[in-house]
CSV table of C-alpha atoms in Angstrom, one decimal:
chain,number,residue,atom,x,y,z
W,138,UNK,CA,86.0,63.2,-107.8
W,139,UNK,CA,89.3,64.6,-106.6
W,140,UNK,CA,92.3,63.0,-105.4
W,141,UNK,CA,93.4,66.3,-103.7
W,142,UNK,CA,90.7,68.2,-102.8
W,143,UNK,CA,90.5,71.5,-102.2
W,144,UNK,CA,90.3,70.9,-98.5
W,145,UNK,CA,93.5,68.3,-98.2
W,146,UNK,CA,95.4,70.4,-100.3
W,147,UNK,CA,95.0,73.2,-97.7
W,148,UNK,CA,95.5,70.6,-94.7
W,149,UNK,CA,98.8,69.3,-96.8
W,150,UNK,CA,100.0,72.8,-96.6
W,151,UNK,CA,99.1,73.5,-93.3
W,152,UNK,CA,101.2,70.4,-92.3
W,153,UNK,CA,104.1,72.0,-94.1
W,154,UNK,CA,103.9,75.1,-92.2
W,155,UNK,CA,103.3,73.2,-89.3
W,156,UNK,CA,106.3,71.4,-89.9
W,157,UNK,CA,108.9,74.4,-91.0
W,158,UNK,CA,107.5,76.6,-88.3
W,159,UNK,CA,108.7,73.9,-85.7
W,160,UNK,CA,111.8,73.4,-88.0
W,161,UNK,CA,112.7,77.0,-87.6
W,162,UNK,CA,111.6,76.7,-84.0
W,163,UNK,CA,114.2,74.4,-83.4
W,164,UNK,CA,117.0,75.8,-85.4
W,165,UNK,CA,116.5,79.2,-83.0
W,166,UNK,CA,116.8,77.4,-79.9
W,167,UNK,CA,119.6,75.1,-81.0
W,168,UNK,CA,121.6,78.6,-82.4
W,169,UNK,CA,120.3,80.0,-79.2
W,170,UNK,CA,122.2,77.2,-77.4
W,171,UNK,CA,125.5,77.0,-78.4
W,172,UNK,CA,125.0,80.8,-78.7
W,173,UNK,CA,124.8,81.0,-75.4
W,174,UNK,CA,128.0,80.2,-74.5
W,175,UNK,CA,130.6,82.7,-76.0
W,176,UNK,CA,128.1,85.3,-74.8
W,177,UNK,CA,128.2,84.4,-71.2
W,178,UNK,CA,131.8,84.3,-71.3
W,179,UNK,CA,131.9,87.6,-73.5
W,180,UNK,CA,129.8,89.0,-70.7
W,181,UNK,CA,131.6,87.5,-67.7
W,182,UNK,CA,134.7,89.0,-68.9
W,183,UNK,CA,133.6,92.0,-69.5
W,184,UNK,CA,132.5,92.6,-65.9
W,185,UNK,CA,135.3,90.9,-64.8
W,186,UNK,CA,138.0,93.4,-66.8
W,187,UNK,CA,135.2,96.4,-65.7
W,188,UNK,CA,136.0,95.0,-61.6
W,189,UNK,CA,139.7,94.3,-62.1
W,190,UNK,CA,140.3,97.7,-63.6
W,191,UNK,CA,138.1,99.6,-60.7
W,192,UNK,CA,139.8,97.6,-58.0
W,193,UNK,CA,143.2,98.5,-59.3
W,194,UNK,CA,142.5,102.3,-59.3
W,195,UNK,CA,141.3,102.3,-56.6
W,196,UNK,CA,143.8,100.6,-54.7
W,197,UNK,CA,146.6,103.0,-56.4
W,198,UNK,CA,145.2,106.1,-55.2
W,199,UNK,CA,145.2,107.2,-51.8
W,200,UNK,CA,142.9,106.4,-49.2
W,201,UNK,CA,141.2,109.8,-48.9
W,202,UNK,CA,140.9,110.4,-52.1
W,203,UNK,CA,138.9,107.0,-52.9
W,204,UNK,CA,136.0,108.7,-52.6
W,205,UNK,CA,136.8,111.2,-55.6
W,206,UNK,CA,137.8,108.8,-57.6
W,207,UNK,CA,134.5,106.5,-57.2
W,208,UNK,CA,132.6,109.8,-57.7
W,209,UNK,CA,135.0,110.0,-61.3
W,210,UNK,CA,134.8,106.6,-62.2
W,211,UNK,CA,131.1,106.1,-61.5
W,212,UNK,CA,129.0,107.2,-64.4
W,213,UNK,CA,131.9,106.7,-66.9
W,214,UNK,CA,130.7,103.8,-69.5
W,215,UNK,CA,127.3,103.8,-68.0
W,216,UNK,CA,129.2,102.0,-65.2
W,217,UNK,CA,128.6,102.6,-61.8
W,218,UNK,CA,130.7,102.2,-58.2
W,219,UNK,CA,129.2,102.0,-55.0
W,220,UNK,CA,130.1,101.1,-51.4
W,221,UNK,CA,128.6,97.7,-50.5
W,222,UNK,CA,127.1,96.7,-47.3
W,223,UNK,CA,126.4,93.5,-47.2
W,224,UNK,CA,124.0,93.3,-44.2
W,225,UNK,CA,121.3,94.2,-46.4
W,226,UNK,CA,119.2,91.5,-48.1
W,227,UNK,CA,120.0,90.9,-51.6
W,228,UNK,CA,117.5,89.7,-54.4
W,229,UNK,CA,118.7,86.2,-55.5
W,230,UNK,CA,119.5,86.1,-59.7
W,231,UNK,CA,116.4,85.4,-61.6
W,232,UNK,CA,116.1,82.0,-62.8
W,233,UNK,CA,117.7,82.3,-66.8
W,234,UNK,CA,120.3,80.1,-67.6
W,235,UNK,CA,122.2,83.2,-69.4
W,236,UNK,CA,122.8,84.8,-65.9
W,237,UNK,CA,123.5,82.0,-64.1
W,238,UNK,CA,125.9,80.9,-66.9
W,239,UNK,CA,127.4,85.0,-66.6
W,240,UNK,CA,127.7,84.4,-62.6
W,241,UNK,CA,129.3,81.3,-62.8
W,242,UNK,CA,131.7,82.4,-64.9
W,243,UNK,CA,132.8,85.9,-63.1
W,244,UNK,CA,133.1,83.4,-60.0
W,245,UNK,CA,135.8,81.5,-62.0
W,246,UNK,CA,137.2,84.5,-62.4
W,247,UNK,CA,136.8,86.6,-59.2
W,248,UNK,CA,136.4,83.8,-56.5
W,249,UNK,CA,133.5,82.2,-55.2
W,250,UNK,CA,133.2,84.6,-52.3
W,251,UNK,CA,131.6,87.4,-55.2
W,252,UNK,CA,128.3,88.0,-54.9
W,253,UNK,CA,126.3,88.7,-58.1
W,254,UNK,CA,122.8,90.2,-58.4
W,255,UNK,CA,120.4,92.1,-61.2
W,256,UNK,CA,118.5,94.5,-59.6
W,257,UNK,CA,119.6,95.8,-55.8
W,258,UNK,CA,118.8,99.4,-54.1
W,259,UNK,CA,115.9,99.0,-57.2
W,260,UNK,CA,118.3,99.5,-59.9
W,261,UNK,CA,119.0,97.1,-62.5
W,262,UNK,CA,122.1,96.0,-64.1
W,263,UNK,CA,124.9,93.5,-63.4
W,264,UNK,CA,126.0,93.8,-59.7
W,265,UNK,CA,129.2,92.2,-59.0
W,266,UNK,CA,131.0,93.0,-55.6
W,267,UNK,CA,134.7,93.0,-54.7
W,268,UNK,CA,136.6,94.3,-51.4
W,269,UNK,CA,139.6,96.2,-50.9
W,270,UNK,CA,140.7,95.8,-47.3
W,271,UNK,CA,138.1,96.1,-45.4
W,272,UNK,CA,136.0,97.7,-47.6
W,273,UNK,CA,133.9,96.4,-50.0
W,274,UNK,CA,132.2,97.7,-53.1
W,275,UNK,CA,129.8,97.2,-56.0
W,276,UNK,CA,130.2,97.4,-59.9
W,277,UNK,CA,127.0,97.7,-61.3
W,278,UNK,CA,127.3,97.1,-65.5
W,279,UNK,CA,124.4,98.7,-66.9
W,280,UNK,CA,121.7,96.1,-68.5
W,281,UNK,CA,122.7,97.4,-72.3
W,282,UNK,CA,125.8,95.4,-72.0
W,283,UNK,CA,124.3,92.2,-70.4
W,284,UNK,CA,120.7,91.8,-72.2
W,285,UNK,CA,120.6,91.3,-76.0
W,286,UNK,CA,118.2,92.7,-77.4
W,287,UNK,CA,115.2,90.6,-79.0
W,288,UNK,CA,116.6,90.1,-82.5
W,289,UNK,CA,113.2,91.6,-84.5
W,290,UNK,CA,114.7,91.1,-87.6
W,291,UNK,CA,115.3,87.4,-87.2
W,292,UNK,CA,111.5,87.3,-87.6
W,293,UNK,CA,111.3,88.9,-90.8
W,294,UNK,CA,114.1,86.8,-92.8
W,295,UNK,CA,111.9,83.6,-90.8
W,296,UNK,CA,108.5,85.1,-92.3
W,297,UNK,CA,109.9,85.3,-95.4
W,298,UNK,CA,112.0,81.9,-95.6
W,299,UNK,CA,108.8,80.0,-94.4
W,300,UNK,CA,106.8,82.1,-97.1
W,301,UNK,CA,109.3,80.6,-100.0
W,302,UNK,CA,108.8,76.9,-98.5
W,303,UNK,CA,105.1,77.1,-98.5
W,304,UNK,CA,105.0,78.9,-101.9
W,305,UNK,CA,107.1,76.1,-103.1
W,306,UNK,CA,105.4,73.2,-101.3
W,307,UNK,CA,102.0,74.6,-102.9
W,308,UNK,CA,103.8,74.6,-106.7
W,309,UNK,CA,105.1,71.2,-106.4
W,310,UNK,CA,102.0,70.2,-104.3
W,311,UNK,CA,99.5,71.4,-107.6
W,312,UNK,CA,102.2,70.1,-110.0
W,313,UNK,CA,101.6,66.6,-108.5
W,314,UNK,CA,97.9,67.1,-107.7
W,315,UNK,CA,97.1,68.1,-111.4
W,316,UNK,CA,98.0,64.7,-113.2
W,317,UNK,CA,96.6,63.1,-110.2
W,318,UNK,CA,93.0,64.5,-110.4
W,319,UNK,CA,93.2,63.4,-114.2
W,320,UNK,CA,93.8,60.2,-114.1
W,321,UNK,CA,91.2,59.7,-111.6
W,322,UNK,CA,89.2,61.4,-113.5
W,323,UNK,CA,90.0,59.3,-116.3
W,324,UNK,CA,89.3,56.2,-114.5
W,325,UNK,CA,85.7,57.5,-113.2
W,326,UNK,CA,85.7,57.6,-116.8
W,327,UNK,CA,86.3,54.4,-117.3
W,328,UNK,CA,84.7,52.9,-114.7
W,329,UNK,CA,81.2,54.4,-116.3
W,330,UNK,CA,81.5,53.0,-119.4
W,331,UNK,CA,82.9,56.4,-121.2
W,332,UNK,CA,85.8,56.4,-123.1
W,333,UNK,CA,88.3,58.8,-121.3
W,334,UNK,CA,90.4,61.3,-122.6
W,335,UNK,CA,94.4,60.7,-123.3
W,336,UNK,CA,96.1,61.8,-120.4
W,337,UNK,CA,99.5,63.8,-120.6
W,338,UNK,CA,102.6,62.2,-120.7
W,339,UNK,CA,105.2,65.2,-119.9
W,340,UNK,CA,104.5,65.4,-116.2
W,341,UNK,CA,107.4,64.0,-113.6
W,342,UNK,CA,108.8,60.7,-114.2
W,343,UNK,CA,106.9,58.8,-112.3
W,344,UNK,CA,103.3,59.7,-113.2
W,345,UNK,CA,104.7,60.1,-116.9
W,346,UNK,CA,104.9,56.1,-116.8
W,347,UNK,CA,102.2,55.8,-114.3
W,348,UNK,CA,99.5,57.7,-117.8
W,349,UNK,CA,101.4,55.9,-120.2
W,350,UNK,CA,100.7,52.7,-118.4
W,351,UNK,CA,96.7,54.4,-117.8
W,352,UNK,CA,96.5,54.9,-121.7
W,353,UNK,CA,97.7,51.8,-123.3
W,354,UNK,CA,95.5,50.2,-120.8
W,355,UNK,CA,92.9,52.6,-121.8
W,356,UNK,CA,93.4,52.2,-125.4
W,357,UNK,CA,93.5,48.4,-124.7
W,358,UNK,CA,90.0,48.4,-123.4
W,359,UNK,CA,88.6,50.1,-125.5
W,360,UNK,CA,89.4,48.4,-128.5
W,361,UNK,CA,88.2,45.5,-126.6
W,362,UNK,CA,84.6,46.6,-126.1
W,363,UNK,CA,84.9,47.7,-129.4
W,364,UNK,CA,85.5,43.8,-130.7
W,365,UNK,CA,83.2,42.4,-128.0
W,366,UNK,CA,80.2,44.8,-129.3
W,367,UNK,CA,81.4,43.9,-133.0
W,368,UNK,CA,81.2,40.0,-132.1
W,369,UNK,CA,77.8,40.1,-130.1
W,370,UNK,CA,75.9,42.7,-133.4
W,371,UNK,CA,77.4,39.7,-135.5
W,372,UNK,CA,76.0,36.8,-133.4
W,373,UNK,CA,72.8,38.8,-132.8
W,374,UNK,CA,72.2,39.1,-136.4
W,375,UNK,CA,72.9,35.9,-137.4
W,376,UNK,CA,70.7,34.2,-134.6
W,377,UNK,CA,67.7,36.4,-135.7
W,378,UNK,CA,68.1,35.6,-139.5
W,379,UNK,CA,67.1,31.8,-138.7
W,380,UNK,CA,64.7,33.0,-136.0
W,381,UNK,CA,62.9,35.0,-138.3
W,382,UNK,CA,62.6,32.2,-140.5
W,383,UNK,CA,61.8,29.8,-137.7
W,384,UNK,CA,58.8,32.4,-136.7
W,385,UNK,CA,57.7,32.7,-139.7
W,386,UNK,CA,57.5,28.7,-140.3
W,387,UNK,CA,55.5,28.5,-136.9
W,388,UNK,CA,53.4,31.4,-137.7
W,389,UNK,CA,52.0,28.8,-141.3
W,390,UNK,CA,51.8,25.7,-138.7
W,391,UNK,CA,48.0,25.1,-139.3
W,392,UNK,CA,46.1,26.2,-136.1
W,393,UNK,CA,43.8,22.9,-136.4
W,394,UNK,CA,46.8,20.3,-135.7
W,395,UNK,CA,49.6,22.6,-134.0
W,396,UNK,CA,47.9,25.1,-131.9
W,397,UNK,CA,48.0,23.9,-128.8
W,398,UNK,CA,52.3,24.5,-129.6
W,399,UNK,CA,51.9,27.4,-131.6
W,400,UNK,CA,51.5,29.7,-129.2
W,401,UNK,CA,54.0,28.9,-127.0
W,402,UNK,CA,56.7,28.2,-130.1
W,403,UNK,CA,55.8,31.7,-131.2
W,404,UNK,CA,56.5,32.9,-127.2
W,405,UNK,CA,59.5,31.1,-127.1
W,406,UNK,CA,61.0,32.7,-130.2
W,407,UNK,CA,59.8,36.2,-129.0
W,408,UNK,CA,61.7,35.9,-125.5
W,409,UNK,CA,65.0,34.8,-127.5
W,410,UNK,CA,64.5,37.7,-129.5
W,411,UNK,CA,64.3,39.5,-126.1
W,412,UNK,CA,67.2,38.2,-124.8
W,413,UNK,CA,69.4,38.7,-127.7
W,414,UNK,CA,68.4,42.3,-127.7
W,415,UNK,CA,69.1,42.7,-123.9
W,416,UNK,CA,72.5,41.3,-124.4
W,417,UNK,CA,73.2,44.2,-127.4
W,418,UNK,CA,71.9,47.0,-124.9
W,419,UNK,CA,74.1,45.7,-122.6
W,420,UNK,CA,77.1,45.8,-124.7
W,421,UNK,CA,75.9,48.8,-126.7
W,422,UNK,CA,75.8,51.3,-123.6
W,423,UNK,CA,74.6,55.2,-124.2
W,424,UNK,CA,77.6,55.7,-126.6
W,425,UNK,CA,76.4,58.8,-129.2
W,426,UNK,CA,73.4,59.9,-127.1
W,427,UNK,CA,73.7,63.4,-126.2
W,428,UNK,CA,72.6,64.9,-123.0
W,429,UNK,CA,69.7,67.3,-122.8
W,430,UNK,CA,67.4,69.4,-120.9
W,431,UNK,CA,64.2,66.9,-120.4
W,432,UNK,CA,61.3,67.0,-118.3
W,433,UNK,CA,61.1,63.9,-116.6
W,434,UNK,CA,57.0,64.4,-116.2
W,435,UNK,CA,56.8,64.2,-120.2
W,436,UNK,CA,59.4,60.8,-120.5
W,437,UNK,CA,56.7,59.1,-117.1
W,438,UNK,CA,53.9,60.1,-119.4
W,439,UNK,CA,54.9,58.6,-122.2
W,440,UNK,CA,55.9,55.7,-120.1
W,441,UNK,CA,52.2,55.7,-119.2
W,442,UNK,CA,50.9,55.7,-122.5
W,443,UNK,CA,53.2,52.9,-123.8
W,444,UNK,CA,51.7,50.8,-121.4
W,445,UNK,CA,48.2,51.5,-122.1
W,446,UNK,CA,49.0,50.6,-125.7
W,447,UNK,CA,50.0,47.4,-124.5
W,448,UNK,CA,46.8,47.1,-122.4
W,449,UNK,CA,48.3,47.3,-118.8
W,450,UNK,CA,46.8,50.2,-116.5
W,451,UNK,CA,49.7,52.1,-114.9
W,452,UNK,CA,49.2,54.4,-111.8
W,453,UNK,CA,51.5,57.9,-112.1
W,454,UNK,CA,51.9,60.3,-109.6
W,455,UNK,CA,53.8,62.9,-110.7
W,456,UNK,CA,55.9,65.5,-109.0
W,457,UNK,CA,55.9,69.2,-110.3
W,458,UNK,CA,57.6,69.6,-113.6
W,459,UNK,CA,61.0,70.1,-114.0
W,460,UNK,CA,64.1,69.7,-116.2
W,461,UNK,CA,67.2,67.4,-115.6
W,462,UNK,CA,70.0,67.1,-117.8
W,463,UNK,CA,69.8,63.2,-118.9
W,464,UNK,CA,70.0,60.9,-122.2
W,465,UNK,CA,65.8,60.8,-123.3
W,466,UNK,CA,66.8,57.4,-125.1
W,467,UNK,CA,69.0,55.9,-122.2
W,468,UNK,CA,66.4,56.7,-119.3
W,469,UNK,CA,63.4,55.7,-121.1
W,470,UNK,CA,65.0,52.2,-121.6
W,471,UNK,CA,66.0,52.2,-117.8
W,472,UNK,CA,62.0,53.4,-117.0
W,473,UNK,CA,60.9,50.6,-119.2
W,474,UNK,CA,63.0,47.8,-117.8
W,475,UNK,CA,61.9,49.0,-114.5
W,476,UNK,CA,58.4,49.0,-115.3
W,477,UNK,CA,59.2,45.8,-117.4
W,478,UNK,CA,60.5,44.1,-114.6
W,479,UNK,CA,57.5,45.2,-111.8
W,480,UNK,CA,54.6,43.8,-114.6
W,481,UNK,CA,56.7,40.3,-114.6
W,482,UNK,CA,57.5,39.5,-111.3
W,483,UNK,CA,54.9,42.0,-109.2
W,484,UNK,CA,51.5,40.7,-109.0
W,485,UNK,CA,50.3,43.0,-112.2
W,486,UNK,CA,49.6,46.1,-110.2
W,487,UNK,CA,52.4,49.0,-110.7
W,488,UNK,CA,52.6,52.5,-109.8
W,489,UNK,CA,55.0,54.6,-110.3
W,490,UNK,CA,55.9,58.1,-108.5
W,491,UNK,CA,57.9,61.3,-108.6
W,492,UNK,CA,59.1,63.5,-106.0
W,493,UNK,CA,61.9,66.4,-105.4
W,494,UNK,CA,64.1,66.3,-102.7
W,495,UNK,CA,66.6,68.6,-102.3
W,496,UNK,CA,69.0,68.3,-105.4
W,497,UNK,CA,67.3,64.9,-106.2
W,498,UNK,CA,64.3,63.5,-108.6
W,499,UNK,CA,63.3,60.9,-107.0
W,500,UNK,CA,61.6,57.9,-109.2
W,501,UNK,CA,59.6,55.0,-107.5
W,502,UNK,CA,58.2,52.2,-109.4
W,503,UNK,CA,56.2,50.1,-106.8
W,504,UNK,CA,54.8,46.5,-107.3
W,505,UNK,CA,52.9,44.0,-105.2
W,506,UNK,CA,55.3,40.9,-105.7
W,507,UNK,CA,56.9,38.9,-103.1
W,508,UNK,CA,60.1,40.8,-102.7
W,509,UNK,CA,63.3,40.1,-102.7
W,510,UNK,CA,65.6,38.9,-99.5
W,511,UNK,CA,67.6,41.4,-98.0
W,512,UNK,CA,71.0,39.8,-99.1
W,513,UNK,CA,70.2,39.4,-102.4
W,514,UNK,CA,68.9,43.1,-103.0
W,515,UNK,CA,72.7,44.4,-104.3
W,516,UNK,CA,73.2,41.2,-106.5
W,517,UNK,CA,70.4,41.9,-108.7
W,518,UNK,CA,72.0,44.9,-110.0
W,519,UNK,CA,74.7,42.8,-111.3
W,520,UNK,CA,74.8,41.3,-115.0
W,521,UNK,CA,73.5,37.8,-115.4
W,522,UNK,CA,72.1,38.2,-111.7
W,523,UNK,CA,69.0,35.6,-111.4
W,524,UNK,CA,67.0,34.5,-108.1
W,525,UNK,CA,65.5,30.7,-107.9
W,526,UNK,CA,62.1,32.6,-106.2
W,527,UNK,CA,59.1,33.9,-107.1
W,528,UNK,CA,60.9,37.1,-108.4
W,529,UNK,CA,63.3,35.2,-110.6
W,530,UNK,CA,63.8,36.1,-114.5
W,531,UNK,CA,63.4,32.6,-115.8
W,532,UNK,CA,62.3,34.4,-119.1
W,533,UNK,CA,65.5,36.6,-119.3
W,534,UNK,CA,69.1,37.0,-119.7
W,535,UNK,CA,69.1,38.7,-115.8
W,536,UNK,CA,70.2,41.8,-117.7
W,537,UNK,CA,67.7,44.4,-117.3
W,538,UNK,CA,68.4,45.4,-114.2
W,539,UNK,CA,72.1,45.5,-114.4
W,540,UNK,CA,71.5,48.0,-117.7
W,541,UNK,CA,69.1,50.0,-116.0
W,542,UNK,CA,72.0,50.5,-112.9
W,543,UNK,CA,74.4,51.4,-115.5
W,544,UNK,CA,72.1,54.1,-116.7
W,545,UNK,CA,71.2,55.6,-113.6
W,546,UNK,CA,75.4,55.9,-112.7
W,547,UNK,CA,75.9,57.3,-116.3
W,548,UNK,CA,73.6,60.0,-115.1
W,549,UNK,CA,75.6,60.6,-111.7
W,550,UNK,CA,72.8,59.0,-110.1
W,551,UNK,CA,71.5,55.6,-107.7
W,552,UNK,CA,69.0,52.4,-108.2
W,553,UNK,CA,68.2,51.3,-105.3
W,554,UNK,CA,66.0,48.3,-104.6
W,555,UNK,CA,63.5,48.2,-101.2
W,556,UNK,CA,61.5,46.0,-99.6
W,557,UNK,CA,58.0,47.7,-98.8
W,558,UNK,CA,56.9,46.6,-95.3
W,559,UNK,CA,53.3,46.3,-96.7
W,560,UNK,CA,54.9,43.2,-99.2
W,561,UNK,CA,56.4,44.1,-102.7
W,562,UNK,CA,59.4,45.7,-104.2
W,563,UNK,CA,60.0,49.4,-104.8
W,564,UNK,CA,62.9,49.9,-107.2
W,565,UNK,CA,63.7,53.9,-106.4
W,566,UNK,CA,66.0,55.6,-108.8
W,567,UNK,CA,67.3,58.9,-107.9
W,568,UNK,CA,68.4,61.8,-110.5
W,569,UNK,CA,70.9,64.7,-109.6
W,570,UNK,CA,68.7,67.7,-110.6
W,571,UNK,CA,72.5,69.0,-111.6
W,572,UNK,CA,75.0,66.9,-112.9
């Protein structure tokens, strides 16, 4: 279990670069805005100086010798001069606010009567006309001084400021994720039954108080369970003390003048004894029990044979042998409670299964009782959880189930309790082939 996967980590930092990429998006265009400006007007008065100049040569030479002079000026600067004749249809400006923003301003300057194009006779550049007399003439600026050119560096210096953010957005993304995942590991932990580990207490402020807070609860629990347990092997063994005595005063009742109570004195003390010992599996858990490599066939057939030895016939059908990692101790008190449970309350006919699917081995105990209803199917699987039916543990503590749930999620794994629709229960427990 994982606070941050793997996955939402990488959607987190796709989000981030999501995010800065617009970020630096919008930082271009706003630059690119009030950028836009000075350039136009840098631009406008250019052309503007480049027109004024050309229109006052040419108006100080002589009239026949305009035509050398254009032929002198025109090339000079990348500039060019030409006669204009207006009768001839002109290409409107493309539609960029930077041109339109250049024309306006040269009008401003020149008069409103200029005519400004980009591309005429199929030549590009800044056309601007302007008369003298009766004539009338183009200044055509070549595009090098009107275009900018694509800033390709601007790219690099954004590659590698978005590059830093994500690289630091992953560091303090993993330094957050890390004390994360263990506390929630430490509370999956905890919420098993199994004593987590202390968690760190030098990461950032706020999770440093947030696993301090985790431990001393931690540490609080546990030397609660520790005192209940403690409490419950101290009643426990001082109720059985006078219970042994008590069986072993019923057991000398003569048979001729108590018998008819004998027996059922003798089965009273024996499901006390039951209880009590339900109650200390309860409390007592799996703690110490290490996990090994067992097949499951040879813990159902010994399951079998215990039964036989107590003179009920069991049905197995077993699944192909294989090896889980589980607690043998743990799992065969969860198989016998199982079992336990389908002889008491099942009509006296049980079989139980085992199948692989997938990653799973899959247990089945099936009985012939009366069932359970449907909204009462989840409760049963809670301590102290008793049904006023045919199926209820009038005889018990209403423990055995709930210990044999807390088994199966110590081992990773499910108890699931179904209806069959022929009648009876089937109590299915399902093993992770790999935990």
């Amino acid at each position: 279990m994982r606070l941050l996967p793997k996955k939402l980590l990488s959607r987190i930092m796709l989000l981030i670069a999501v995010l800065l990429a617009i970020g630096q998006f919008a930082s271009l265009q706003i630059f690119e805005y009030f950028e836009r400006e000075p350039r136009a007007q840098a631009t406008a008065l250019q052309a503007v100086t480049v027109v004024n100049y050309t229109r006052a040569s040419l108006i100080a030479s002589q009239e026949n010798l305009r035509l050398a002079l254009l032929s002198e000026l025109t090339g000079k600067e990348g500039v060019r001069i030409y006669y204009a004749d207006f009768m001839e249809e002109i290409a409107p400006l493309p539609d960029d606010p930077f041109i339109h923003l250049v024309a306006d301003k040269i009008r401003e300057r020149l008069g409103e009567q200029t005519i400004i194009t980009t591309k005429h006779y199929g030549i590009s550049g800044l056309w601007v006309s302007f008369g003298i007399d009766q004539d009338d003439f183009w200044v055509v600026i070549p595009n090098v001084h009107v275009e900018r050119p694509f800033p390709w560096q601007w790219l690099g210096w954004i590659a590698l400021v978005l590059s830093l953010s994500l690289a630091g957005g992953y560091l303090l993304a993993a330094r957050i994720n890390k004390p994360l995942n263990l506390l929630v590991s430490a509370a999956d932990k905890l919420r098993k039954g199994e004593q987590p580990e202390k968690l760190p207490e030098d990461s950032v402020t706020e999770l440093r108080e947030v696993s301090t807070t985790f431990n001393k609860m931690a540490e609080s629990l546990a030397e609660l369970d520790a005192e209940r347990t403690l409490i419950l092997a101290g009643v426990s063994h001082d109720i059985r003390t006078p219970l042994a005595r008590l069986r072993l005063a019923v057991e000398m009742l003569p048979e001729k003048d108590c018998g008819y109570l004998k027996s059922g004195m003798v089965q009273d003390i024996a499901d006390m004894d039951n209880i009590i010992h339900q109650f200390l599996d309860f409390v007592r858990g799996t703690e110490g029990e290490p996990t090994l490599m067992v097949d499951i066939n040879t813990l159902l057939q010994a399951l079998h044979e215990r039964q036989q030895r107590a003179g009920r016939e069991l049905v197995i059908q077993l699944a192909p042998t294989y090896k889980v990692p589980i607690k043998p101790l743990a799992m065969q008190r969860l198989l016998d409670n199982l079992v336990g449970n389908a002889y008491n309350y099942g009509g006296g006919q049980v079989r139980v299964t085992s199948q692989i699917q997938a990653d799973w081995i899959v247990i089945s105990i099936f009985d012939n009782g009366p069932g359970i209803p449907e909204s009462h199917l989840q409760k049963l699987l809670r301590p102290f959880e008793r049904l006023d039916t045919a199926r209820s543990n009038a005889g018990g503590s209403g423990l055995g189930l709930a210990i044999a749930d807390r088994i199966a999620k110590l081992h990773h794994g499910k108890l699931e309790l179904i209806n069959r629709p022929e009648g009876g229960l089937e109590a299915r427990l399902s093993i992770p082939i790999k935990n």
